[in-house]
Amino acid sequence: MADSAYFCPLVHEGVLAVRGPDADKFLQGQLTCNLNYLKGGSSSLGARCTPKGRMVSSFRLLPDRDGFLLAMAGELIEPQQTELKKFAAFSKSQLFDESGIWSRFGLIGGDAALIGLGLDLPPEAGQVVRNGELIALRLEGGRSELWAPAEQAEALQSQLAGQLPEAPLERWLLAQIRAGIGQVFGATRELFIPQMINLQAVGGVSFKKGCYSGQEIVARMQYLGKLKRRLYRLALDGDEVPAPATELFSPVHRTSVGEVVLAAPAESGIELLAVLQEDAAEDGRVNLGTLEGPALRLLDLPYALNHELETQR
């Protein structure tokens, strides 16, 4: 279901813009990703953390004219803008909620539609191409995004609908789950450090850049190997989709051993990403909500954790 061609309006996220002469320097001291890697038309996953290394937001970031755009869960835009403004006051940077300025569409199997718009997108994740005011991004798992000024949204949606079926947001979220890309929502704010959602495995954390908020904790967890929780993909029967932050339980500890990150309906039942203790995952007995709740089954992720490769970024 998630793999057939379609497009989907991405209405669950907003766009935070950071603009000004010091935007790159300012964000470099705030975010887990390395902005120096974004030269020449590319995007990156990333996060912003508390001094204790807990993520207050995660996002996809790309350069745009005099600054950067960060696409994140809609409910995080206002608090992130408010918090970052306190630090931006000391630099030549300004923050804007540009959620109403941009319309965004997710595409599966939509390369021909993008080419018809003058956007010949390379296959490698992170690549970005532009044609006038249109932007196309390649995402993990072969997915892509199309960004356009909001005033073009209606005409663009009609054009896409002539080539691709429109799908509900749940199908896009399922594709994200199958790509193994975790995300912070309002309910999971300050719950995870970046490695708990495998952000370092998908290029969202740089261990070669300078300091940023929470950097010491994030680096210590990477190099000392003390982290006992990470992201897993799981499935369960039923049709009730669990919300982010729903707890998972295991008889290994008889207490909470993890939390749901993102869930969506699949062809049969539910698929989800969850942060889970390694020993509970190895045991295999994991239940949703309570020890007596629905049983979860472990599924594969499309990538492997590689400590040596991750620390080279």
PDB file of C-alpha atoms in Angstrom:
ATOM      1  CA  MET A   1       0.000   0.000   0.000  1.00  0.00           C
ATOM      2  CA  ALA A   2       2.682   2.517   1.012  1.00  0.00           C
ATOM      3  CA  ASP A   3       4.838   1.698  -2.019  1.00  0.00           C
ATOM      4  CA  SER A   4       2.389   2.436  -4.859  1.00  0.00           C
ATOM      5  CA  ALA A   5       2.666   5.842  -6.548  1.00  0.00           C
ATOM      6  CA  TYR A   6       0.753   8.750  -4.998  1.00  0.00           C
ATOM      7  CA  PHE A   7       1.032  12.278  -3.664  1.00  0.00           C
ATOM      8  CA  CYS A   8      -0.072  13.656  -0.307  1.00  0.00           C
ATOM      9  CA  PRO A   9      -0.379  17.208   1.095  1.00  0.00           C
ATOM     10  CA  LEU A  10       1.875  17.463   4.154  1.00  0.00           C
ATOM     11  CA  VAL A  11      -0.525  19.336   6.407  1.00  0.00           C
ATOM     12  CA  HIS A  12       0.843  17.985   9.702  1.00  0.00           C
ATOM     13  CA  GLU A  13       4.041  20.019   9.597  1.00  0.00           C
ATOM     14  CA  GLY A  14       4.996  23.669   9.574  1.00  0.00           C
ATOM     15  CA  VAL A  15       8.007  25.615   8.337  1.00  0.00           C
ATOM     16  CA  LEU A  16      10.270  27.721  10.532  1.00  0.00           C
ATOM     17  CA  ALA A  17      12.605  30.084   8.661  1.00  0.00           C
ATOM     18  CA  VAL A  18      15.853  31.469  10.071  1.00  0.00           C
ATOM     19  CA  ARG A  19      17.162  34.298   7.917  1.00  0.00           C
ATOM     20  CA  GLY A  20      19.908  36.904   8.030  1.00  0.00           C
ATOM     21  CA  PRO A  21      23.679  37.311   7.540  1.00  0.00           C
ATOM     22  CA  ASP A  22      24.458  35.209  10.632  1.00  0.00           C
ATOM     23  CA  ALA A  23      21.803  32.510  10.095  1.00  0.00           C
ATOM     24  CA  ASP A  24      24.325  29.766   9.346  1.00  0.00           C
ATOM     25  CA  LYS A  25      26.632  30.648  12.217  1.00  0.00           C
ATOM     26  CA  PHE A  26      23.676  30.981  14.594  1.00  0.00           C
ATOM     27  CA  LEU A  27      22.123  27.626  13.704  1.00  0.00           C
ATOM     28  CA  GLN A  28      25.478  25.861  13.683  1.00  0.00           C
ATOM     29  CA  GLY A  29      25.638  26.515  17.433  1.00  0.00           C
ATOM     30  CA  GLN A  30      22.095  25.298  18.029  1.00  0.00           C
ATOM     31  CA  LEU A  31      21.553  22.143  15.954  1.00  0.00           C
ATOM     32  CA  THR A  32      22.913  18.580  15.832  1.00  0.00           C
ATOM     33  CA  CYS A  33      23.490  18.605  12.055  1.00  0.00           C
ATOM     34  CA  ASN A  34      26.427  20.268  10.302  1.00  0.00           C
ATOM     35  CA  LEU A  35      25.374  23.171   8.110  1.00  0.00           C
ATOM     36  CA  ASN A  36      28.746  23.119   6.381  1.00  0.00           C
ATOM     37  CA  TYR A  37      27.602  19.932   4.631  1.00  0.00           C
ATOM     38  CA  LEU A  38      24.649  21.685   3.000  1.00  0.00           C
ATOM     39  CA  LYS A  39      26.581  23.567   0.360  1.00  0.00           C
ATOM     40  CA  GLY A  40      25.661  22.919  -3.249  1.00  0.00           C
ATOM     41  CA  GLY A  41      22.021  22.042  -2.923  1.00  0.00           C
ATOM     42  CA  SER A  42      21.252  19.481  -0.238  1.00  0.00           C
ATOM     43  CA  SER A  43      19.112  19.018   2.858  1.00  0.00           C
ATOM     44  CA  SER A  44      19.639  17.281   6.177  1.00  0.00           C
ATOM     45  CA  LEU A  45      17.717  15.821   9.046  1.00  0.00           C
ATOM     46  CA  GLY A  46      18.578  17.338  12.407  1.00  0.00           C
ATOM     47  CA  ALA A  47      17.440  18.182  15.904  1.00  0.00           C
ATOM     48  CA  ARG A  48      17.684  20.837  18.560  1.00  0.00           C
ATOM     49  CA  CYS A  49      18.401  19.685  22.116  1.00  0.00           C
ATOM     50  CA  THR A  50      18.328  20.882  25.690  1.00  0.00           C
ATOM     51  CA  PRO A  51      21.670  21.174  27.513  1.00  0.00           C
ATOM     52  CA  LYS A  52      20.948  17.632  28.778  1.00  0.00           C
ATOM     53  CA  GLY A  53      20.800  16.335  25.212  1.00  0.00           C
ATOM     54  CA  ARG A  54      17.027  15.847  25.060  1.00  0.00           C
ATOM     55  CA  MET A  55      15.426  16.785  21.753  1.00  0.00           C
ATOM     56  CA  VAL A  56      12.947  19.655  21.774  1.00  0.00           C
ATOM     57  CA  SER A  57      12.445  19.413  18.017  1.00  0.00           C
ATOM     58  CA  SER A  58      13.518  17.395  15.006  1.00  0.00           C
ATOM     59  CA  PHE A  59      13.238  18.584  11.433  1.00  0.00           C
ATOM     60  CA  ARG A  60      14.399  18.543   7.835  1.00  0.00           C
ATOM     61  CA  LEU A  61      16.571  21.569   7.078  1.00  0.00           C
ATOM     62  CA  LEU A  62      17.525  23.128   3.738  1.00  0.00           C
ATOM     63  CA  PRO A  63      19.189  26.377   2.655  1.00  0.00           C
ATOM     64  CA  ASP A  64      16.937  29.049   1.123  1.00  0.00           C
ATOM     65  CA  ARG A  65      18.191  32.382  -0.183  1.00  0.00           C
ATOM     66  CA  ASP A  66      19.347  34.367   2.878  1.00  0.00           C
ATOM     67  CA  GLY A  67      18.873  31.586   5.420  1.00  0.00           C
ATOM     68  CA  PHE A  68      17.405  28.174   6.137  1.00  0.00           C
ATOM     69  CA  LEU A  69      14.022  26.454   6.281  1.00  0.00           C
ATOM     70  CA  LEU A  70      13.186  23.866   8.940  1.00  0.00           C
ATOM     71  CA  ALA A  71      10.163  21.603   8.416  1.00  0.00           C
ATOM     72  CA  MET A  72       8.914  20.144  11.681  1.00  0.00           C
ATOM     73  CA  ALA A  73       5.754  19.047  13.468  1.00  0.00           C
ATOM     74  CA  GLY A  74       3.309  21.951  13.367  1.00  0.00           C
ATOM     75  CA  GLU A  75       2.826  22.132  17.126  1.00  0.00           C
ATOM     76  CA  LEU A  76       6.563  22.743  17.612  1.00  0.00           C
ATOM     77  CA  ILE A  77       6.835  25.839  15.429  1.00  0.00           C
ATOM     78  CA  GLU A  78       5.676  28.411  17.998  1.00  0.00           C
ATOM     79  CA  PRO A  79       7.719  27.145  20.974  1.00  0.00           C
ATOM     80  CA  GLN A  80      10.853  26.738  18.829  1.00  0.00           C
ATOM     81  CA  GLN A  81      10.467  30.215  17.378  1.00  0.00           C
ATOM     82  CA  THR A  82      10.022  31.689  20.855  1.00  0.00           C
ATOM     83  CA  GLU A  83      13.009  29.863  22.324  1.00  0.00           C
ATOM     84  CA  LEU A  84      15.373  30.505  19.436  1.00  0.00           C
ATOM     85  CA  LYS A  85      14.512  34.213  19.344  1.00  0.00           C
ATOM     86  CA  LYS A  86      16.150  34.580  22.747  1.00  0.00           C
ATOM     87  CA  PHE A  87      19.481  33.473  21.277  1.00  0.00           C
ATOM     88  CA  ALA A  88      19.037  35.101  17.864  1.00  0.00           C
ATOM     89  CA  ALA A  89      18.888  38.489  19.575  1.00  0.00           C
ATOM     90  CA  PHE A  90      22.700  38.295  19.854  1.00  0.00           C
ATOM     91  CA  SER A  91      23.234  37.686  16.135  1.00  0.00           C
ATOM     92  CA  LYS A  92      22.117  39.128  12.823  1.00  0.00           C
ATOM     93  CA  SER A  93      19.371  36.525  12.467  1.00  0.00           C
ATOM     94  CA  GLN A  94      15.589  36.614  12.474  1.00  0.00           C
ATOM     95  CA  LEU A  95      13.014  33.857  12.824  1.00  0.00           C
ATOM     96  CA  PHE A  96       9.731  33.633  10.936  1.00  0.00           C
ATOM     97  CA  ASP A  97       6.850  31.190  10.937  1.00  0.00           C
ATOM     98  CA  GLU A  98       6.564  30.565   7.190  1.00  0.00           C
ATOM     99  CA  SER A  99       4.038  27.740   7.482  1.00  0.00           C
ATOM    100  CA  GLY A 100       1.471  29.837   5.622  1.00  0.00           C
ATOM    101  CA  ILE A 101       3.951  30.820   2.929  1.00  0.00           C
ATOM    102  CA  TRP A 102       4.844  27.294   1.802  1.00  0.00           C
ATOM    103  CA  SER A 103       2.725  24.397   0.554  1.00  0.00           C
ATOM    104  CA  ARG A 104       4.389  20.995   0.713  1.00  0.00           C
ATOM    105  CA  PHE A 105       3.530  17.678  -0.907  1.00  0.00           C
ATOM    106  CA  GLY A 106       4.969  14.234  -0.286  1.00  0.00           C
ATOM    107  CA  LEU A 107       5.424  11.992  -3.326  1.00  0.00           C
ATOM    108  CA  ILE A 108       5.988   8.288  -3.796  1.00  0.00           C
ATOM    109  CA  GLY A 109       6.845   7.254  -7.341  1.00  0.00           C
ATOM    110  CA  GLY A 110       6.465  10.854  -8.430  1.00  0.00           C
ATOM    111  CA  ASP A 111       9.673  11.473 -10.377  1.00  0.00           C
ATOM    112  CA  ALA A 112       7.878  11.838 -13.709  1.00  0.00           C
ATOM    113  CA  ALA A 113       5.561  14.452 -12.193  1.00  0.00           C
ATOM    114  CA  LEU A 114       8.566  16.344 -10.831  1.00  0.00           C
ATOM    115  CA  ILE A 115      10.331  16.234 -14.200  1.00  0.00           C
ATOM    116  CA  GLY A 116       7.192  17.710 -15.737  1.00  0.00           C
ATOM    117  CA  LEU A 117       7.697  20.647 -13.373  1.00  0.00           C
ATOM    118  CA  GLY A 118      11.330  21.049 -14.413  1.00  0.00           C
ATOM    119  CA  LEU A 119      12.651  19.277 -11.307  1.00  0.00           C
ATOM    120  CA  ASP A 120      14.965  16.396 -12.263  1.00  0.00           C
ATOM    121  CA  LEU A 121      15.758  15.058  -8.792  1.00  0.00           C
ATOM    122  CA  PRO A 122      18.804  12.777  -8.257  1.00  0.00           C
ATOM    123  CA  PRO A 123      18.134   9.464  -6.452  1.00  0.00           C
ATOM    124  CA  GLU A 124      20.398  10.080  -3.455  1.00  0.00           C
ATOM    125  CA  ALA A 125      18.683  11.049  -0.196  1.00  0.00           C
ATOM    126  CA  GLY A 126      19.315  14.665   0.784  1.00  0.00           C
ATOM    127  CA  GLN A 127      19.536  16.037  -2.750  1.00  0.00           C
ATOM    128  CA  VAL A 128      17.661  19.251  -3.569  1.00  0.00           C
ATOM    129  CA  VAL A 129      16.798  20.785  -6.953  1.00  0.00           C
ATOM    130  CA  ARG A 130      15.013  24.043  -7.756  1.00  0.00           C
ATOM    131  CA  ASN A 131      13.107  25.524 -10.664  1.00  0.00           C
ATOM    132  CA  GLY A 132      12.140  29.104  -9.992  1.00  0.00           C
ATOM    133  CA  GLU A 133      10.190  29.103  -6.738  1.00  0.00           C
ATOM    134  CA  LEU A 134       9.632  25.326  -6.763  1.00  0.00           C
ATOM    135  CA  ILE A 135      11.831  23.052  -4.642  1.00  0.00           C
ATOM    136  CA  ALA A 136      12.113  19.258  -4.772  1.00  0.00           C
ATOM    137  CA  LEU A 137      13.852  17.189  -2.088  1.00  0.00           C
ATOM    138  CA  ARG A 138      14.861  13.537  -2.159  1.00  0.00           C
ATOM    139  CA  LEU A 139      14.156  11.767   1.116  1.00  0.00           C
ATOM    140  CA  GLU A 140      15.188   8.438   2.564  1.00  0.00           C
ATOM    141  CA  GLY A 141      13.377   5.373   1.247  1.00  0.00           C
ATOM    142  CA  GLY A 142      12.982   6.793  -2.264  1.00  0.00           C
ATOM    143  CA  ARG A 143      10.424   9.350  -1.130  1.00  0.00           C
ATOM    144  CA  SER A 144      10.432  12.960  -2.290  1.00  0.00           C
ATOM    145  CA  GLU A 145       8.904  16.281  -1.312  1.00  0.00           C
ATOM    146  CA  LEU A 146       7.695  19.183  -3.431  1.00  0.00           C
ATOM    147  CA  TRP A 147       7.699  22.674  -1.919  1.00  0.00           C
ATOM    148  CA  ALA A 148       5.917  25.611  -3.550  1.00  0.00           C
ATOM    149  CA  PRO A 149       4.676  29.089  -2.622  1.00  0.00           C
ATOM    150  CA  ALA A 150       1.220  28.787  -1.050  1.00  0.00           C
ATOM    151  CA  GLU A 151      -0.423  30.827  -3.797  1.00  0.00           C
ATOM    152  CA  GLN A 152       0.549  28.111  -6.291  1.00  0.00           C
ATOM    153  CA  ALA A 153      -0.783  25.248  -4.166  1.00  0.00           C
ATOM    154  CA  GLU A 154      -4.209  24.858  -5.762  1.00  0.00           C
ATOM    155  CA  ALA A 155      -2.931  24.796  -9.339  1.00  0.00           C
ATOM    156  CA  LEU A 156      -0.041  22.533  -8.383  1.00  0.00           C
ATOM    157  CA  GLN A 157      -2.288  20.090  -6.551  1.00  0.00           C
ATOM    158  CA  SER A 158      -4.551  19.912  -9.598  1.00  0.00           C
ATOM    159  CA  GLN A 159      -1.555  19.236 -11.829  1.00  0.00           C
ATOM    160  CA  LEU A 160      -0.270  16.473  -9.538  1.00  0.00           C
ATOM    161  CA  ALA A 161      -3.744  14.925  -9.387  1.00  0.00           C
ATOM    162  CA  GLY A 162      -3.664  14.566 -13.170  1.00  0.00           C
ATOM    163  CA  GLN A 163      -0.684  12.207 -12.867  1.00  0.00           C
ATOM    164  CA  LEU A 164      -0.884  10.623  -9.418  1.00  0.00           C
ATOM    165  CA  PRO A 165      -3.679   9.538  -7.070  1.00  0.00           C
ATOM    166  CA  GLU A 166      -3.991  11.625  -3.917  1.00  0.00           C
ATOM    167  CA  ALA A 167      -3.524   9.622  -0.725  1.00  0.00           C
ATOM    168  CA  PRO A 168      -4.323  10.371   2.914  1.00  0.00           C
ATOM    169  CA  LEU A 169      -1.565  11.500   5.256  1.00  0.00           C
ATOM    170  CA  GLU A 170      -1.534   8.090   6.970  1.00  0.00           C
ATOM    171  CA  ARG A 171       0.012   6.486   3.895  1.00  0.00           C
ATOM    172  CA  TRP A 172       2.830   9.022   3.887  1.00  0.00           C
ATOM    173  CA  LEU A 173       3.456   8.399   7.583  1.00  0.00           C
ATOM    174  CA  LEU A 174       3.572   4.654   6.903  1.00  0.00           C
ATOM    175  CA  ALA A 175       6.241   5.259   4.262  1.00  0.00           C
ATOM    176  CA  GLN A 176       8.198   7.319   6.808  1.00  0.00           C
ATOM    177  CA  ILE A 177       7.925   4.479   9.323  1.00  0.00           C
ATOM    178  CA  ARG A 178       9.183   1.979   6.757  1.00  0.00           C
ATOM    179  CA  ALA A 179      12.106   4.287   6.002  1.00  0.00           C
ATOM    180  CA  GLY A 180      12.944   4.230   9.734  1.00  0.00           C
ATOM    181  CA  ILE A 181      12.817   8.009  10.188  1.00  0.00           C
ATOM    182  CA  GLY A 182      11.781   9.011  13.704  1.00  0.00           C
ATOM    183  CA  GLN A 183      10.397  12.428  14.558  1.00  0.00           C
ATOM    184  CA  VAL A 184       9.703  14.582  17.611  1.00  0.00           C
ATOM    185  CA  PHE A 185       6.116  15.698  18.246  1.00  0.00           C
ATOM    186  CA  GLY A 186       4.667  17.811  21.036  1.00  0.00           C
ATOM    187  CA  ALA A 187       3.973  14.735  23.176  1.00  0.00           C
ATOM    188  CA  THR A 188       7.570  13.484  22.897  1.00  0.00           C
ATOM    189  CA  ARG A 189       9.335  16.790  23.394  1.00  0.00           C
ATOM    190  CA  GLU A 190      12.363  16.369  25.736  1.00  0.00           C
ATOM    191  CA  LEU A 191      11.777  12.599  25.880  1.00  0.00           C
ATOM    192  CA  PHE A 192      14.597  11.312  23.641  1.00  0.00           C
ATOM    193  CA  ILE A 193      18.224  12.047  22.912  1.00  0.00           C
ATOM    194  CA  PRO A 194      19.046  11.926  19.161  1.00  0.00           C
ATOM    195  CA  GLN A 195      20.525   8.410  19.173  1.00  0.00           C
ATOM    196  CA  MET A 196      17.317   7.038  20.683  1.00  0.00           C
ATOM    197  CA  ILE A 197      15.545   7.701  17.377  1.00  0.00           C
ATOM    198  CA  ASN A 198      18.618   6.601  15.352  1.00  0.00           C
ATOM    199  CA  LEU A 199      19.109  10.165  14.124  1.00  0.00           C
ATOM    200  CA  GLN A 200      22.875   9.635  13.916  1.00  0.00           C
ATOM    201  CA  ALA A 201      22.308   6.677  11.549  1.00  0.00           C
ATOM    202  CA  VAL A 202      20.436   8.813   8.989  1.00  0.00           C
ATOM    203  CA  GLY A 203      22.818  11.776   8.867  1.00  0.00           C
ATOM    204  CA  GLY A 204      21.071  13.999  11.409  1.00  0.00           C
ATOM    205  CA  VAL A 205      23.956  14.254  13.907  1.00  0.00           C
ATOM    206  CA  SER A 206      27.491  15.413  13.184  1.00  0.00           C
ATOM    207  CA  PHE A 207      30.313  14.444  15.517  1.00  0.00           C
ATOM    208  CA  LYS A 208      32.838  16.539  13.593  1.00  0.00           C
ATOM    209  CA  LYS A 209      31.279  19.966  14.175  1.00  0.00           C
ATOM    210  CA  GLY A 210      31.813  22.310  17.086  1.00  0.00           C
ATOM    211  CA  CYS A 211      29.689  22.806  20.162  1.00  0.00           C
ATOM    212  CA  TYR A 212      25.911  23.061  20.202  1.00  0.00           C
ATOM    213  CA  SER A 213      23.354  22.769  22.977  1.00  0.00           C
ATOM    214  CA  GLY A 214      23.480  19.233  24.381  1.00  0.00           C
ATOM    215  CA  GLN A 215      26.572  18.287  22.343  1.00  0.00           C
ATOM    216  CA  GLU A 216      28.542  16.951  25.318  1.00  0.00           C
ATOM    217  CA  ILE A 217      25.790  14.484  26.297  1.00  0.00           C
ATOM    218  CA  VAL A 218      25.136  13.387  22.706  1.00  0.00           C
ATOM    219  CA  ALA A 219      28.853  12.789  22.065  1.00  0.00           C
ATOM    220  CA  ARG A 220      29.329  10.936  25.357  1.00  0.00           C
ATOM    221  CA  MET A 221      26.493   8.561  24.530  1.00  0.00           C
ATOM    222  CA  GLN A 222      28.015   7.872  21.113  1.00  0.00           C
ATOM    223  CA  TYR A 223      31.620   7.294  22.174  1.00  0.00           C
ATOM    224  CA  LEU A 224      31.067   5.569  25.511  1.00  0.00           C
ATOM    225  CA  GLY A 225      28.323   3.287  24.209  1.00  0.00           C
ATOM    226  CA  LYS A 226      26.124   3.589  27.285  1.00  0.00           C
ATOM    227  CA  LEU A 227      22.842   4.090  25.458  1.00  0.00           C
ATOM    228  CA  LYS A 228      20.466   1.189  26.091  1.00  0.00           C
ATOM    229  CA  ARG A 229      17.462   2.436  24.105  1.00  0.00           C
ATOM    230  CA  ARG A 230      17.112   2.892  20.369  1.00  0.00           C
ATOM    231  CA  LEU A 231      14.559   3.030  17.596  1.00  0.00           C
ATOM    232  CA  TYR A 232      12.796  -0.129  16.434  1.00  0.00           C
ATOM    233  CA  ARG A 233      10.090  -0.808  13.885  1.00  0.00           C
ATOM    234  CA  LEU A 234       7.202  -2.927  15.126  1.00  0.00           C
ATOM    235  CA  ALA A 235       3.718  -4.105  14.170  1.00  0.00           C
ATOM    236  CA  LEU A 236       0.542  -4.975  16.019  1.00  0.00           C
ATOM    237  CA  ASP A 237      -2.905  -6.235  15.123  1.00  0.00           C
ATOM    238  CA  GLY A 238      -5.969  -4.022  15.279  1.00  0.00           C
ATOM    239  CA  ASP A 239      -6.996  -0.687  13.848  1.00  0.00           C
ATOM    240  CA  GLU A 240      -6.513   1.720  16.769  1.00  0.00           C
ATOM    241  CA  VAL A 241      -3.392   3.785  16.035  1.00  0.00           C
ATOM    242  CA  PRO A 242      -1.404   4.539  19.219  1.00  0.00           C
ATOM    243  CA  ALA A 243      -0.401   8.137  19.796  1.00  0.00           C
ATOM    244  CA  PRO A 244       3.217   9.285  20.156  1.00  0.00           C
ATOM    245  CA  ALA A 245       4.521   8.783  23.715  1.00  0.00           C
ATOM    246  CA  THR A 246       2.254   5.763  24.360  1.00  0.00           C
ATOM    247  CA  GLU A 247       4.290   3.530  26.651  1.00  0.00           C
ATOM    248  CA  LEU A 248       5.489   0.012  25.890  1.00  0.00           C
ATOM    249  CA  PHE A 249       5.898  -2.709  28.515  1.00  0.00           C
ATOM    250  CA  SER A 250       7.814  -5.966  28.865  1.00  0.00           C
ATOM    251  CA  PRO A 251       7.979  -8.697  31.538  1.00  0.00           C
ATOM    252  CA  VAL A 252      11.773  -8.300  31.358  1.00  0.00           C
ATOM    253  CA  HIS A 253      11.399  -5.234  33.598  1.00  0.00           C
ATOM    254  CA  ARG A 254       7.672  -5.207  34.398  1.00  0.00           C
ATOM    255  CA  THR A 255       7.814  -1.442  33.936  1.00  0.00           C
ATOM    256  CA  SER A 256       7.768   0.855  30.920  1.00  0.00           C
ATOM    257  CA  VAL A 257      10.534  -0.073  28.473  1.00  0.00           C
ATOM    258  CA  GLY A 258       9.844   2.446  25.742  1.00  0.00           C
ATOM    259  CA  GLU A 259       7.510   4.838  23.951  1.00  0.00           C
ATOM    260  CA  VAL A 260       5.814   5.088  20.567  1.00  0.00           C
ATOM    261  CA  VAL A 261       7.469   7.597  18.243  1.00  0.00           C
ATOM    262  CA  LEU A 262       5.147   7.389  15.219  1.00  0.00           C
ATOM    263  CA  ALA A 263       2.398   4.970  14.138  1.00  0.00           C
ATOM    264  CA  ALA A 264       0.167   4.517  11.093  1.00  0.00           C
ATOM    265  CA  PRO A 265      -2.279   1.984   9.614  1.00  0.00           C
ATOM    266  CA  ALA A 266      -0.745  -0.635   7.314  1.00  0.00           C
ATOM    267  CA  GLU A 267      -2.220  -3.166   4.887  1.00  0.00           C
ATOM    268  CA  SER A 268      -2.996  -5.327   7.896  1.00  0.00           C
ATOM    269  CA  GLY A 269      -2.926  -3.873  11.381  1.00  0.00           C
ATOM    270  CA  ILE A 270      -0.613  -1.082  12.524  1.00  0.00           C
ATOM    271  CA  GLU A 271       3.079  -0.366  11.980  1.00  0.00           C
ATOM    272  CA  LEU A 272       5.054   1.922  14.240  1.00  0.00           C
ATOM    273  CA  LEU A 273       8.420   3.223  15.261  1.00  0.00           C
ATOM    274  CA  ALA A 274       9.200   3.099  18.961  1.00  0.00           C
ATOM    275  CA  VAL A 275      12.127   3.780  21.252  1.00  0.00           C
ATOM    276  CA  LEU A 276      12.676   0.518  23.101  1.00  0.00           C
ATOM    277  CA  GLN A 277      15.167  -0.924  25.584  1.00  0.00           C
ATOM    278  CA  GLU A 278      17.523  -3.334  23.883  1.00  0.00           C
ATOM    279  CA  ASP A 279      17.035  -6.191  26.360  1.00  0.00           C
ATOM    280  CA  ALA A 280      13.252  -6.018  25.939  1.00  0.00           C
ATOM    281  CA  ALA A 281      13.648  -6.071  22.159  1.00  0.00           C
ATOM    282  CA  GLU A 282      15.999  -9.055  22.374  1.00  0.00           C
ATOM    283  CA  ASP A 283      13.511 -10.881  24.598  1.00  0.00           C
ATOM    284  CA  GLY A 284      10.749 -10.171  22.073  1.00  0.00           C
ATOM    285  CA  ARG A 285       7.861  -9.882  24.519  1.00  0.00           C
ATOM    286  CA  VAL A 286       6.670  -6.292  24.167  1.00  0.00           C
ATOM    287  CA  ASN A 287       3.148  -5.005  24.785  1.00  0.00           C
ATOM    288  CA  LEU A 288       1.393  -1.727  24.103  1.00  0.00           C
ATOM    289  CA  GLY A 289       0.056   0.362  26.979  1.00  0.00           C
ATOM    290  CA  THR A 290       0.290  -2.249  29.749  1.00  0.00           C
ATOM    291  CA  LEU A 291       1.840  -5.646  30.375  1.00  0.00           C
ATOM    292  CA  GLU A 292      -1.494  -7.132  29.295  1.00  0.00           C
ATOM    293  CA  GLY A 293      -1.876  -4.871  26.249  1.00  0.00           C
ATOM    294  CA  PRO A 294      -1.689  -5.841  22.562  1.00  0.00           C
ATOM    295  CA  ALA A 295       1.458  -7.767  21.643  1.00  0.00           C
ATOM    296  CA  LEU A 296       3.978  -6.131  19.306  1.00  0.00           C
ATOM    297  CA  ARG A 297       6.098  -7.889  16.673  1.00  0.00           C
ATOM    298  CA  LEU A 298       9.558  -6.679  15.687  1.00  0.00           C
ATOM    299  CA  LEU A 299      10.127  -5.768  12.016  1.00  0.00           C
ATOM    300  CA  ASP A 300      13.297  -4.887  10.105  1.00  0.00           C
ATOM    301  CA  LEU A 301      14.633  -1.380   9.578  1.00  0.00           C
ATOM    302  CA  PRO A 302      16.111  -0.480   6.155  1.00  0.00           C
ATOM    303  CA  TYR A 303      19.500   0.469   7.637  1.00  0.00           C
ATOM    304  CA  ALA A 304      21.980  -0.834  10.192  1.00  0.00           C
ATOM    305  CA  LEU A 305      23.679   1.086  12.980  1.00  0.00           C
ATOM    306  CA  ASN A 306      27.360   1.603  12.199  1.00  0.00           C
ATOM    307  CA  HIS A 307      29.307   3.360  14.939  1.00  0.00           C
ATOM    308  CA  GLU A 308      32.426   3.925  12.818  1.00  0.00           C
ATOM    309  CA  LEU A 309      30.527   5.438   9.916  1.00  0.00           C
ATOM    310  CA  GLU A 310      28.310   7.564  12.170  1.00  0.00           C
ATOM    311  CA  THR A 311      31.252   9.203  13.952  1.00  0.00           C
ATOM    312  CA  GLN A 312      32.899  10.152  10.647  1.00  0.00           C
ATOM    313  CA  ARG A 313      30.140  12.612   9.781  1.00  0.00           C
TER     314      ARG A 313
END
